[in-house]
Each structure stands twice: as structure tokens, then as C-alpha cells.
Amino acid sequence: MRAKTVFFCTECGNETPKWAGRCPACGAWNTIVEQTAPKAKKSTGSIGKSRAIPAKAFPLTAIEVTEEIRFSTGMGELDRVLGGGAVKGSLVLVGGAPGIGKSTLMLQICGTLCRENKVLYVSGEESVSQLKLRAQRLNVASENLFVLSETDLGSVIEEARQDYDILIVDSIQTLYNSDLDSAPGSVGQVKECTLRLMELAKGSAVTVFVIGHVNKEGSIAGPKVLEHMVDCVLYFEGDQHMSCRILRAAKNRFGATNEIGVFEMQNAGLSEVENPSKMLLSGRPDDAPGTCVTCVMEGVRPVLAEIQALLAPSSYAAPRRTSNGFDYNRAAMLMAVLEKRGGLKVSACDAYMNIIGGLNLDEPAADLAAVLALASSYLDKPVPGSMAAIGEVGLTGELRNVHQLEQRLSEVHRMGFESCVVPRQRGKKLPQYDHLKVIEASNIGEAIRAVLGK
């Protein structure tokens, strides 16, 4: 007899009776996969009798709340992303592409966590001897660090209840629950294993870090399905061929979201980058057309980023457009504004945009720098290396103010820039800086003339 199968969406976990090209719940394309349906357990009676201890509701005013207990992970950048440190009894998901450095980060923080906590590191991908070799390379050694090479969820939960303070699971796709017939890594297995780990964290006050692998499209079952189940979702970003790594908080019940931590991958592991602006601007060419610096806010931290653009005459009827780290549709819009309001015929050119360092700029404050980089490449005139640009560009070519402008200007001044182009301040005065000249402009035409002399 053929086993009964059901269809799951790897993006949202929605179950459907048949396959479809598009998920009816979240609208994602090509995310429906077939899985063996879990066997239904026999009911022991009515719903009310199925619990050994019935659930009881409490009045909100009668519940006593103590302050959340935080502890440092030993890495300031990770503590920043977590909102000031890890919270006892929380469930944290660390996602990212394979090989990006998630396991290295988790094993590195064990060196500090083991000073005051008993840590269990569970790996379903490496043997204990392999973990020992990696720990030696990272210079991690402690009698309070215990390692376990296991994939059975029941064995992991049983061991984790042996008076451990912190549990690290690497990775959630390798765990399986023997009560389910589906294969490890399937939507059902991943959801069930994470649910059991969440019960462990909340019931035993064990802080659980779960590693989940995703590819560049984010289509592997796991993190996309589990985001609503965990307390914090951290994503490790960056190109594997580059040393820069960015840890970003996509969800945090105990702190701010969109906070980032910056690391650099070295031979001895990950090292913290306390001044990401300096690292991202290192190696910047002098007096090269097509590049401009802007300041974006990553959480509460201002970060300087370099935008590069290249415009070249196209030999095709439809010019090519490529964008890396900058939203493609927004880049196309800015090019249309540049041609219509700036008077530069860029529609007949192939256009390439790139953000140095692996950053993804998704806020409008980078618009003006992108426009100046495009205009600089088109006119083959360099933007002064000591100049930055901050501002949002509208469809009429006007420059709009951005939030936290003073904080951005302070970062530009701290990094040694001599001038910065910003939207014209109407009825508001900006603070004066000793070695930073603030140039105000009302539209992109004024900005281009002020910077490139057109």
C-alpha cells in the first residue's frame, strides 16, 4: 500500500492536498514539495482528557514578571545584534548559506560562554573528533564545553536536560524525530524538532541556538518556516569569496531589528570589526569616475558605504541593467529620473551598479549617492574622494530629507570627509563641523552641478 503523501510550501509551511506551481497561502512560486504524511496518533479520549495536567489561564494583573536575564556571548558584535546579549531561556535561529561561517561563530562564542555556563554543542554534520580539530584551530577549550555528534532528537533532548545552561544545535536540518516517517530536513521534521527545542528552552530555561542552512534563494525548508516559532532570527550574510561577514537581526523579541554586526573571516576564525565604515572604504580608488560614498543606518549604527556605477554605450536595442547590493527596480527608477530631470541620456547605456563589501542598501538615503555615481560615470568626471552624499530622490528630481541626518553627518565627519551633499534644510539648521562642509541642494540638478560642475 502506497504511503499517503501531502504537499508543503517550503516558504510558509502551508499544507495543500495537491501540487501547485504557486503557494495559495504566501504566493511564492515553485516552493511546493511532496512529503510523506505523518501517522495520526490514536486519540486517548476527549480533548480535555488528553492532557495529564489541564492548562489554566491566569489574570494578566496577577502574573509576576521579573526582568529578563541577559548574559554576554563574549563577542560585542553578536551582543549588539541580540539587543545587548543573549536572553536566558530564549530560542535563537542563526541562518545563512552553507560555508558562510555560522558554525565557526557558534563554536567561537563557546570559549566565553563556558566560563560561567555549561554548554552542550550538538552537531549532526561532524564527528566529535572533527569538532575537536575545529575547536583547536579556533583556540577554544574548556571543561564546561561538551560536544555530541547525534541526529536523533530524543537523544539530544534527553542529554540537554542534564543540567546544561546553553544548547547549540548544528544544524536543525540534520535532526529528526523518530515518531515521524518523513526524512530529516523535510518541513514536517524541521517544524517538529524546533517545536520540541522551543519547549525545552521555555520549560527548562535553557538558551538554545539553532543553526539553519539556506541557499541564496532561501528556498530550503527551515528558517523561512521557523521564523514565527523562534525568539530571534539572525542571518549571516556575505560573499564566501570575501572576508567580510554581516550578521543581521531579522526578528528579535528582546531588542531592535535590522541591527547588524560586522565580522571579518580570518584563518583563526571570525574577528569583530568595530569600525565597519573604515573596513568598507579601505582600498577605495582615488579620483575614479563612477563612485560615491553615502551613509546608511543599520539599526542604530551609521555605516559608510561605497556605491560604484559604470555606464557604457550599449550595442543592443535593449541596454543591459545589472545591480548588486542595490535594489534593481530602484536603480532603474533613479536612472529614469537622472535622464528626465538631470538631462543625461543614460537610457542608451548599459548600466552596472555595485555596493562594495557585500552590503545590501535598502533605504532611500542612498539615492543621491547612486545618482551622483551614475552621473560621474556618464560624464567621466570623478566625485571628489573627500565628499559624501546623503538624501532621498523623488520622481520630480527633488531631494527629500532622511531621518537621523545629524547622526549620519557625525559619522561622515568622524571618518575624515571634508564635504557632504544633503537635501536643503528648510527652517532647520544643521550643526556646524570644524572640517566638514555641508552642501545643501534642492534637486539632483543642483547636486550634480555642485559636485561635478556640469
PDB file of N, CA and C in Angstrom, residues 14-90:
ATOM      1  N   ASN A  14       2.594  26.023   4.546  1.00  0.00           N
ATOM      2  CA  ASN A  14       1.193  25.714   4.275  1.00  0.00           C
ATOM      3  C   ASN A  14       1.065  24.330   3.642  1.00  0.00           C
ATOM      4  N   GLU A  15       0.044  23.578   4.078  1.00  0.00           N
ATOM      5  CA  GLU A  15      -0.191  22.223   3.567  1.00  0.00           C
ATOM      6  C   GLU A  15      -1.320  22.247   2.545  1.00  0.00           C
ATOM      7  N   THR A  16      -1.101  21.597   1.418  1.00  0.00           N
ATOM      8  CA  THR A  16      -2.107  21.520   0.359  1.00  0.00           C
ATOM      9  C   THR A  16      -2.287  20.062  -0.051  1.00  0.00           C
ATOM     10  N   PRO A  17      -3.498  19.707  -0.535  1.00  0.00           N
ATOM     11  CA  PRO A  17      -3.733  18.305  -0.904  1.00  0.00           C
ATOM     12  C   PRO A  17      -3.090  17.898  -2.219  1.00  0.00           C
ATOM     13  N   LYS A  18      -2.711  18.855  -3.069  1.00  0.00           N
ATOM     14  CA  LYS A  18      -2.095  18.526  -4.348  1.00  0.00           C
ATOM     15  C   LYS A  18      -1.043  19.562  -4.697  1.00  0.00           C
ATOM     16  N   TRP A  19      -0.215  19.196  -5.663  1.00  0.00           N
ATOM     17  CA  TRP A  19       0.873  20.096  -6.041  1.00  0.00           C
ATOM     18  C   TRP A  19       0.334  21.281  -6.827  1.00  0.00           C
ATOM     19  N   ALA A  20       0.981  22.422  -6.668  1.00  0.00           N
ATOM     20  CA  ALA A  20       0.639  23.631  -7.422  1.00  0.00           C
ATOM     21  C   ALA A  20       1.920  24.400  -7.675  1.00  0.00           C
ATOM     22  N   GLY A  21       1.953  25.137  -8.774  1.00  0.00           N
ATOM     23  CA  GLY A  21       3.137  25.927  -9.075  1.00  0.00           C
ATOM     24  C   GLY A  21       3.315  27.099  -8.148  1.00  0.00           C
ATOM     25  N   ARG A  22       2.218  27.597  -7.597  1.00  0.00           N
ATOM     26  CA  ARG A  22       2.264  28.756  -6.699  1.00  0.00           C
ATOM     27  C   ARG A  22       1.538  28.426  -5.410  1.00  0.00           C
ATOM     28  N   CYS A  23       2.143  28.783  -4.284  1.00  0.00           N
ATOM     29  CA  CYS A  23       1.532  28.513  -2.984  1.00  0.00           C
ATOM     30  C   CYS A  23       0.295  29.388  -2.814  1.00  0.00           C
ATOM     31  N   PRO A  24      -0.869  28.808  -2.502  1.00  0.00           N
ATOM     32  CA  PRO A  24      -2.081  29.627  -2.340  1.00  0.00           C
ATOM     33  C   PRO A  24      -2.060  30.488  -1.085  1.00  0.00           C
ATOM     34  N   ALA A  25      -1.163  30.202  -0.137  1.00  0.00           N
ATOM     35  CA  ALA A  25      -1.126  30.967   1.118  1.00  0.00           C
ATOM     36  C   ALA A  25      -0.214  32.180   1.028  1.00  0.00           C
ATOM     37  N   CYS A  26       1.053  31.968   0.604  1.00  0.00           N
ATOM     38  CA  CYS A  26       2.016  33.076   0.580  1.00  0.00           C
ATOM     39  C   CYS A  26       2.306  33.601  -0.817  1.00  0.00           C
ATOM     40  N   GLY A  27       1.876  32.869  -1.855  1.00  0.00           N
ATOM     41  CA  GLY A  27       2.070  33.343  -3.221  1.00  0.00           C
ATOM     42  C   GLY A  27       3.434  33.060  -3.801  1.00  0.00           C
ATOM     43  N   ALA A  28       4.292  32.303  -3.097  1.00  0.00           N
ATOM     44  CA  ALA A  28       5.624  32.003  -3.610  1.00  0.00           C
ATOM     45  C   ALA A  28       5.540  30.963  -4.722  1.00  0.00           C
ATOM     46  N   TRP A  29       6.414  31.079  -5.700  1.00  0.00           N
ATOM     47  CA  TRP A  29       6.422  30.169  -6.840  1.00  0.00           C
ATOM     48  C   TRP A  29       7.428  29.044  -6.619  1.00  0.00           C
ATOM     49  N   ASN A  30       7.069  27.844  -7.091  1.00  0.00           N
ATOM     50  CA  ASN A  30       7.953  26.677  -7.110  1.00  0.00           C
ATOM     51  C   ASN A  30       8.487  26.332  -5.718  1.00  0.00           C
ATOM     52  N   THR A  31       7.637  26.432  -4.712  1.00  0.00           N
ATOM     53  CA  THR A  31       8.041  26.102  -3.338  1.00  0.00           C
ATOM     54  C   THR A  31       7.257  24.925  -2.772  1.00  0.00           C
ATOM     55  N   ILE A  32       6.363  24.325  -3.545  1.00  0.00           N
ATOM     56  CA  ILE A  32       5.569  23.201  -3.069  1.00  0.00           C
ATOM     57  C   ILE A  32       6.368  21.912  -3.241  1.00  0.00           C
ATOM     58  N   VAL A  33       6.545  21.153  -2.157  1.00  0.00           N
ATOM     59  CA  VAL A  33       7.267  19.884  -2.195  1.00  0.00           C
ATOM     60  C   VAL A  33       6.384  18.803  -1.594  1.00  0.00           C
ATOM     61  N   GLU A  34       6.621  17.569  -2.019  1.00  0.00           N
ATOM     62  CA  GLU A  34       5.839  16.437  -1.546  1.00  0.00           C
ATOM     63  C   GLU A  34       6.557  15.753  -0.390  1.00  0.00           C
ATOM     64  N   GLN A  35       5.819  15.459   0.673  1.00  0.00           N
ATOM     65  CA  GLN A  35       6.369  14.786   1.833  1.00  0.00           C
ATOM     66  C   GLN A  35       5.419  13.686   2.280  1.00  0.00           C
ATOM     67  N   THR A  36       5.973  12.672   2.925  1.00  0.00           N
ATOM     68  CA  THR A  36       5.147  11.613   3.487  1.00  0.00           C
ATOM     69  C   THR A  36       4.367  12.159   4.669  1.00  0.00           C
ATOM     70  N   ALA A  37       3.072  11.898   4.690  1.00  0.00           N
ATOM     71  CA  ALA A  37       2.229  12.410   5.769  1.00  0.00           C
ATOM     72  C   ALA A  37       2.543  11.696   7.066  1.00  0.00           C
ATOM     73  N   PRO A  38       2.631  12.415   8.181  1.00  0.00           N
ATOM     74  CA  PRO A  38       2.879  11.753   9.469  1.00  0.00           C
ATOM     75  C   PRO A  38       1.693  10.896   9.880  1.00  0.00           C
ATOM     76  N   LYS A  39       1.998   9.806  10.561  1.00  0.00           N
ATOM     77  CA  LYS A  39       0.931   8.920  11.005  1.00  0.00           C
ATOM     78  C   LYS A  39       0.135   9.572  12.117  1.00  0.00           C
ATOM     79  N   ALA A  40      -1.162   9.441  12.004  1.00  0.00           N
ATOM     80  CA  ALA A  40      -2.035  10.029  13.012  1.00  0.00           C
ATOM     81  C   ALA A  40      -1.999   9.190  14.279  1.00  0.00           C
ATOM     82  N   LYS A  41      -1.823   9.845  15.391  1.00  0.00           N
ATOM     83  CA  LYS A  41      -1.798   9.135  16.658  1.00  0.00           C
ATOM     84  C   LYS A  41      -3.226   8.876  17.138  1.00  0.00           C
ATOM     85  N   LYS A  42      -3.416   7.728  17.769  1.00  0.00           N
ATOM     86  CA  LYS A  42      -4.724   7.381  18.267  1.00  0.00           C
ATOM     87  C   LYS A  42      -5.078   8.273  19.444  1.00  0.00           C
ATOM     88  N   SER A  43      -6.305   8.740  19.427  1.00  0.00           N
ATOM     89  CA  SER A  43      -6.757   9.622  20.496  1.00  0.00           C
ATOM     90  C   SER A  43      -7.020   8.825  21.759  1.00  0.00           C
ATOM     91  N   THR A  44      -6.649   9.343  22.876  1.00  0.00           N
ATOM     92  CA  THR A  44      -6.867   8.669  24.162  1.00  0.00           C
ATOM     93  C   THR A  44      -8.155   9.118  24.828  1.00  0.00           C
ATOM     94  N   GLY A  45      -8.929   9.909  24.139  1.00  0.00           N
ATOM     95  CA  GLY A  45     -10.180  10.384  24.720  1.00  0.00           C
ATOM     96  C   GLY A  45     -10.515  11.743  24.191  1.00  0.00           C
ATOM     97  N   SER A  46     -11.280  12.494  24.934  1.00  0.00           N
ATOM     98  CA  SER A  46     -11.660  13.836  24.501  1.00  0.00           C
ATOM     99  C   SER A  46     -10.468  14.761  24.609  1.00  0.00           C
ATOM    100  N   ILE A  47     -10.622  15.905  24.006  1.00  0.00           N
ATOM    101  CA  ILE A  47      -9.538  16.888  24.015  1.00  0.00           C
ATOM    102  C   ILE A  47      -9.209  17.297  25.443  1.00  0.00           C
ATOM    103  N   GLY A  48     -10.213  17.447  26.246  1.00  0.00           N
ATOM    104  CA  GLY A  48      -9.970  17.873  27.624  1.00  0.00           C
ATOM    105  C   GLY A  48      -9.245  16.836  28.450  1.00  0.00           C
ATOM    106  N   LYS A  49      -9.387  15.533  28.108  1.00  0.00           N
ATOM    107  CA  LYS A  49      -8.744  14.482  28.873  1.00  0.00           C
ATOM    108  C   LYS A  49      -7.390  14.090  28.334  1.00  0.00           C
ATOM    109  N   SER A  50      -6.965  14.664  27.198  1.00  0.00           N
ATOM    110  CA  SER A  50      -5.701  14.267  26.593  1.00  0.00           C
ATOM    111  C   SER A  50      -4.510  14.813  27.346  1.00  0.00           C
ATOM    112  N   ARG A  51      -4.724  15.819  28.187  1.00  0.00           N
ATOM    113  CA  ARG A  51      -3.636  16.390  28.974  1.00  0.00           C
ATOM    114  C   ARG A  51      -3.608  15.779  30.366  1.00  0.00           C
ATOM    115  N   ALA A  52      -2.389  15.482  30.811  1.00  0.00           N
ATOM    116  CA  ALA A  52      -2.262  14.990  32.179  1.00  0.00           C
ATOM    117  C   ALA A  52      -2.587  16.102  33.172  1.00  0.00           C
ATOM    118  N   ILE A  53      -2.121  17.323  32.881  1.00  0.00           N
ATOM    119  CA  ILE A  53      -2.409  18.486  33.717  1.00  0.00           C
ATOM    120  C   ILE A  53      -3.096  19.521  32.845  1.00  0.00           C
ATOM    121  N   PRO A  54      -4.364  19.806  33.060  1.00  0.00           N
ATOM    122  CA  PRO A  54      -5.084  20.760  32.206  1.00  0.00           C
ATOM    123  C   PRO A  54      -4.444  22.142  32.273  1.00  0.00           C
ATOM    124  N   ALA A  55      -4.492  22.833  31.144  1.00  0.00           N
ATOM    125  CA  ALA A  55      -3.976  24.200  31.095  1.00  0.00           C
ATOM    126  C   ALA A  55      -4.884  25.127  31.888  1.00  0.00           C
ATOM    127  N   LYS A  56      -4.304  26.137  32.499  1.00  0.00           N
ATOM    128  CA  LYS A  56      -5.056  27.058  33.321  1.00  0.00           C
ATOM    129  C   LYS A  56      -4.692  28.484  32.954  1.00  0.00           C
ATOM    130  N   ALA A  57      -5.698  29.317  32.778  1.00  0.00           N
ATOM    131  CA  ALA A  57      -5.479  30.729  32.439  1.00  0.00           C
ATOM    132  C   ALA A  57      -5.353  31.540  33.713  1.00  0.00           C
ATOM    133  N   PHE A  58      -4.538  32.597  33.638  1.00  0.00           N
ATOM    134  CA  PHE A  58      -4.303  33.456  34.783  1.00  0.00           C
ATOM    135  C   PHE A  58      -4.664  34.894  34.423  1.00  0.00           C
ATOM    136  N   PRO A  59      -5.174  35.658  35.359  1.00  0.00           N
ATOM    137  CA  PRO A  59      -5.402  37.083  35.088  1.00  0.00           C
ATOM    138  C   PRO A  59      -4.070  37.785  34.807  1.00  0.00           C
ATOM    139  N   LEU A  60      -4.060  38.681  33.856  1.00  0.00           N
ATOM    140  CA  LEU A  60      -2.828  39.369  33.486  1.00  0.00           C
ATOM    141  C   LEU A  60      -2.242  40.136  34.664  1.00  0.00           C
ATOM    142  N   THR A  61      -3.118  40.724  35.467  1.00  0.00           N
ATOM    143  CA  THR A  61      -2.633  41.537  36.595  1.00  0.00           C
ATOM    144  C   THR A  61      -2.040  40.695  37.710  1.00  0.00           C
ATOM    145  N   ALA A  62      -2.332  39.382  37.717  1.00  0.00           N
ATOM    146  CA  ALA A  62      -1.827  38.517  38.783  1.00  0.00           C
ATOM    147  C   ALA A  62      -0.499  37.875  38.445  1.00  0.00           C
ATOM    148  N   ILE A  63       0.004  38.106  37.228  1.00  0.00           N
ATOM    149  CA  ILE A  63       1.249  37.480  36.797  1.00  0.00           C
ATOM    150  C   ILE A  63       2.420  38.352  37.219  1.00  0.00           C
ATOM    151  N   GLU A  64       3.377  37.758  37.912  1.00  0.00           N
ATOM    152  CA  GLU A  64       4.576  38.467  38.329  1.00  0.00           C
ATOM    153  C   GLU A  64       5.647  38.325  37.263  1.00  0.00           C
ATOM    154  N   VAL A  65       6.235  39.433  36.891  1.00  0.00           N
ATOM    155  CA  VAL A  65       7.243  39.453  35.831  1.00  0.00           C
ATOM    156  C   VAL A  65       8.550  39.972  36.405  1.00  0.00           C
ATOM    157  N   THR A  66       9.601  39.212  36.199  1.00  0.00           N
ATOM    158  CA  THR A  66      10.938  39.652  36.572  1.00  0.00           C
ATOM    159  C   THR A  66      11.677  40.115  35.327  1.00  0.00           C
ATOM    160  N   GLU A  67      12.694  40.918  35.516  1.00  0.00           N
ATOM    161  CA  GLU A  67      13.462  41.406  34.382  1.00  0.00           C
ATOM    162  C   GLU A  67      14.177  40.245  33.693  1.00  0.00           C
ATOM    163  N   GLU A  68      14.232  40.346  32.365  1.00  0.00           N
ATOM    164  CA  GLU A  68      14.882  39.296  31.588  1.00  0.00           C
ATOM    165  C   GLU A  68      16.367  39.222  31.940  1.00  0.00           C
ATOM    166  N   ILE A  69      16.858  38.004  32.046  1.00  0.00           N
ATOM    167  CA  ILE A  69      18.252  37.786  32.424  1.00  0.00           C
ATOM    168  C   ILE A  69      19.086  37.692  31.156  1.00  0.00           C
ATOM    169  N   ARG A  70      19.978  38.630  30.975  1.00  0.00           N
ATOM    170  CA  ARG A  70      20.855  38.642  29.808  1.00  0.00           C
ATOM    171  C   ARG A  70      22.278  38.272  30.231  1.00  0.00           C
ATOM    172  N   PHE A  71      22.994  37.694  29.304  1.00  0.00           N
ATOM    173  CA  PHE A  71      24.399  37.393  29.538  1.00  0.00           C
ATOM    174  C   PHE A  71      25.160  37.617  28.240  1.00  0.00           C
ATOM    175  N   SER A  72      26.409  37.993  28.364  1.00  0.00           N
ATOM    176  CA  SER A  72      27.236  38.302  27.198  1.00  0.00           C
ATOM    177  C   SER A  72      27.714  37.021  26.529  1.00  0.00           C
ATOM    178  N   THR A  73      27.777  37.070  25.215  1.00  0.00           N
ATOM    179  CA  THR A  73      28.292  35.932  24.451  1.00  0.00           C
ATOM    180  C   THR A  73      29.801  36.004  24.268  1.00  0.00           C
ATOM    181  N   GLY A  74      30.409  37.101  24.672  1.00  0.00           N
ATOM    182  CA  GLY A  74      31.843  37.266  24.505  1.00  0.00           C
ATOM    183  C   GLY A  74      32.232  37.968  23.223  1.00  0.00           C
ATOM    184  N   MET A  75      31.282  38.198  22.337  1.00  0.00           N
ATOM    185  CA  MET A  75      31.528  38.929  21.091  1.00  0.00           C
ATOM    186  C   MET A  75      30.598  40.136  21.071  1.00  0.00           C
ATOM    187  N   GLY A  76      31.188  41.325  21.110  1.00  0.00           N
ATOM    188  CA  GLY A  76      30.400  42.544  21.186  1.00  0.00           C
ATOM    189  C   GLY A  76      29.464  42.731  20.013  1.00  0.00           C
ATOM    190  N   GLU A  77      29.898  42.328  18.820  1.00  0.00           N
ATOM    191  CA  GLU A  77      29.052  42.491  17.637  1.00  0.00           C
ATOM    192  C   GLU A  77      27.814  41.591  17.718  1.00  0.00           C
ATOM    193  N   LEU A  78      27.985  40.379  18.213  1.00  0.00           N
ATOM    194  CA  LEU A  78      26.836  39.486  18.387  1.00  0.00           C
ATOM    195  C   LEU A  78      25.908  39.994  19.482  1.00  0.00           C
ATOM    196  N   ASP A  79      26.485  40.489  20.585  1.00  0.00           N
ATOM    197  CA  ASP A  79      25.661  41.066  21.648  1.00  0.00           C
ATOM    198  C   ASP A  79      24.855  42.250  21.135  1.00  0.00           C
ATOM    199  N   ARG A  80      25.451  43.060  20.264  1.00  0.00           N
ATOM    200  CA  ARG A  80      24.749  44.209  19.692  1.00  0.00           C
ATOM    201  C   ARG A  80      23.530  43.755  18.899  1.00  0.00           C
ATOM    202  N   VAL A  81      23.699  42.730  18.089  1.00  0.00           N
ATOM    203  CA  VAL A  81      22.595  42.250  17.250  1.00  0.00           C
ATOM    204  C   VAL A  81      21.500  41.628  18.107  1.00  0.00           C
ATOM    205  N   LEU A  82      21.888  40.955  19.190  1.00  0.00           N
ATOM    206  CA  LEU A  82      20.906  40.326  20.070  1.00  0.00           C
ATOM    207  C   LEU A  82      20.189  41.324  20.965  1.00  0.00           C
ATOM    208  N   GLY A  83      20.624  42.579  20.963  1.00  0.00           N
ATOM    209  CA  GLY A  83      19.967  43.598  21.770  1.00  0.00           C
ATOM    210  C   GLY A  83      20.622  43.824  23.109  1.00  0.00           C
ATOM    211  N   GLY A  84      21.896  43.455  23.238  1.00  0.00           N
ATOM    212  CA  GLY A  84      22.603  43.650  24.494  1.00  0.00           C
ATOM    213  C   GLY A  84      23.076  42.363  25.127  1.00  0.00           C
ATOM    214  N   GLY A  85      22.924  41.259  24.431  1.00  0.00           N
ATOM    215  CA  GLY A  85      23.326  39.959  24.955  1.00  0.00           C
ATOM    216  C   GLY A  85      22.220  38.939  24.779  1.00  0.00           C
ATOM    217  N   ALA A  86      22.543  37.668  24.988  1.00  0.00           N
ATOM    218  CA  ALA A  86      21.556  36.604  24.862  1.00  0.00           C
ATOM    219  C   ALA A  86      20.661  36.577  26.107  1.00  0.00           C
ATOM    220  N   VAL A  87      19.406  36.177  25.907  1.00  0.00           N
ATOM    221  CA  VAL A  87      18.434  36.103  26.999  1.00  0.00           C
ATOM    222  C   VAL A  87      18.289  34.655  27.441  1.00  0.00           C
ATOM    223  N   LYS A  88      18.316  34.429  28.722  1.00  0.00           N
ATOM    224  CA  LYS A  88      18.191  33.080  29.259  1.00  0.00           C
ATOM    225  C   LYS A  88      16.823  32.499  28.910  1.00  0.00           C
ATOM    226  N   GLY A  89      16.819  31.259  28.402  1.00  0.00           N
ATOM    227  CA  GLY A  89      15.578  30.605  28.034  1.00  0.00           C
ATOM    228  C   GLY A  89      15.038  30.991  26.687  1.00  0.00           C
ATOM    229  N   SER A  90      15.836  31.654  25.865  1.00  0.00           N
ATOM    230  CA  SER A  90      15.375  32.070  24.537  1.00  0.00           C
ATOM    231  C   SER A  90      15.802  31.050  23.488  1.00  0.00           C
TER     232      SER A  90
END
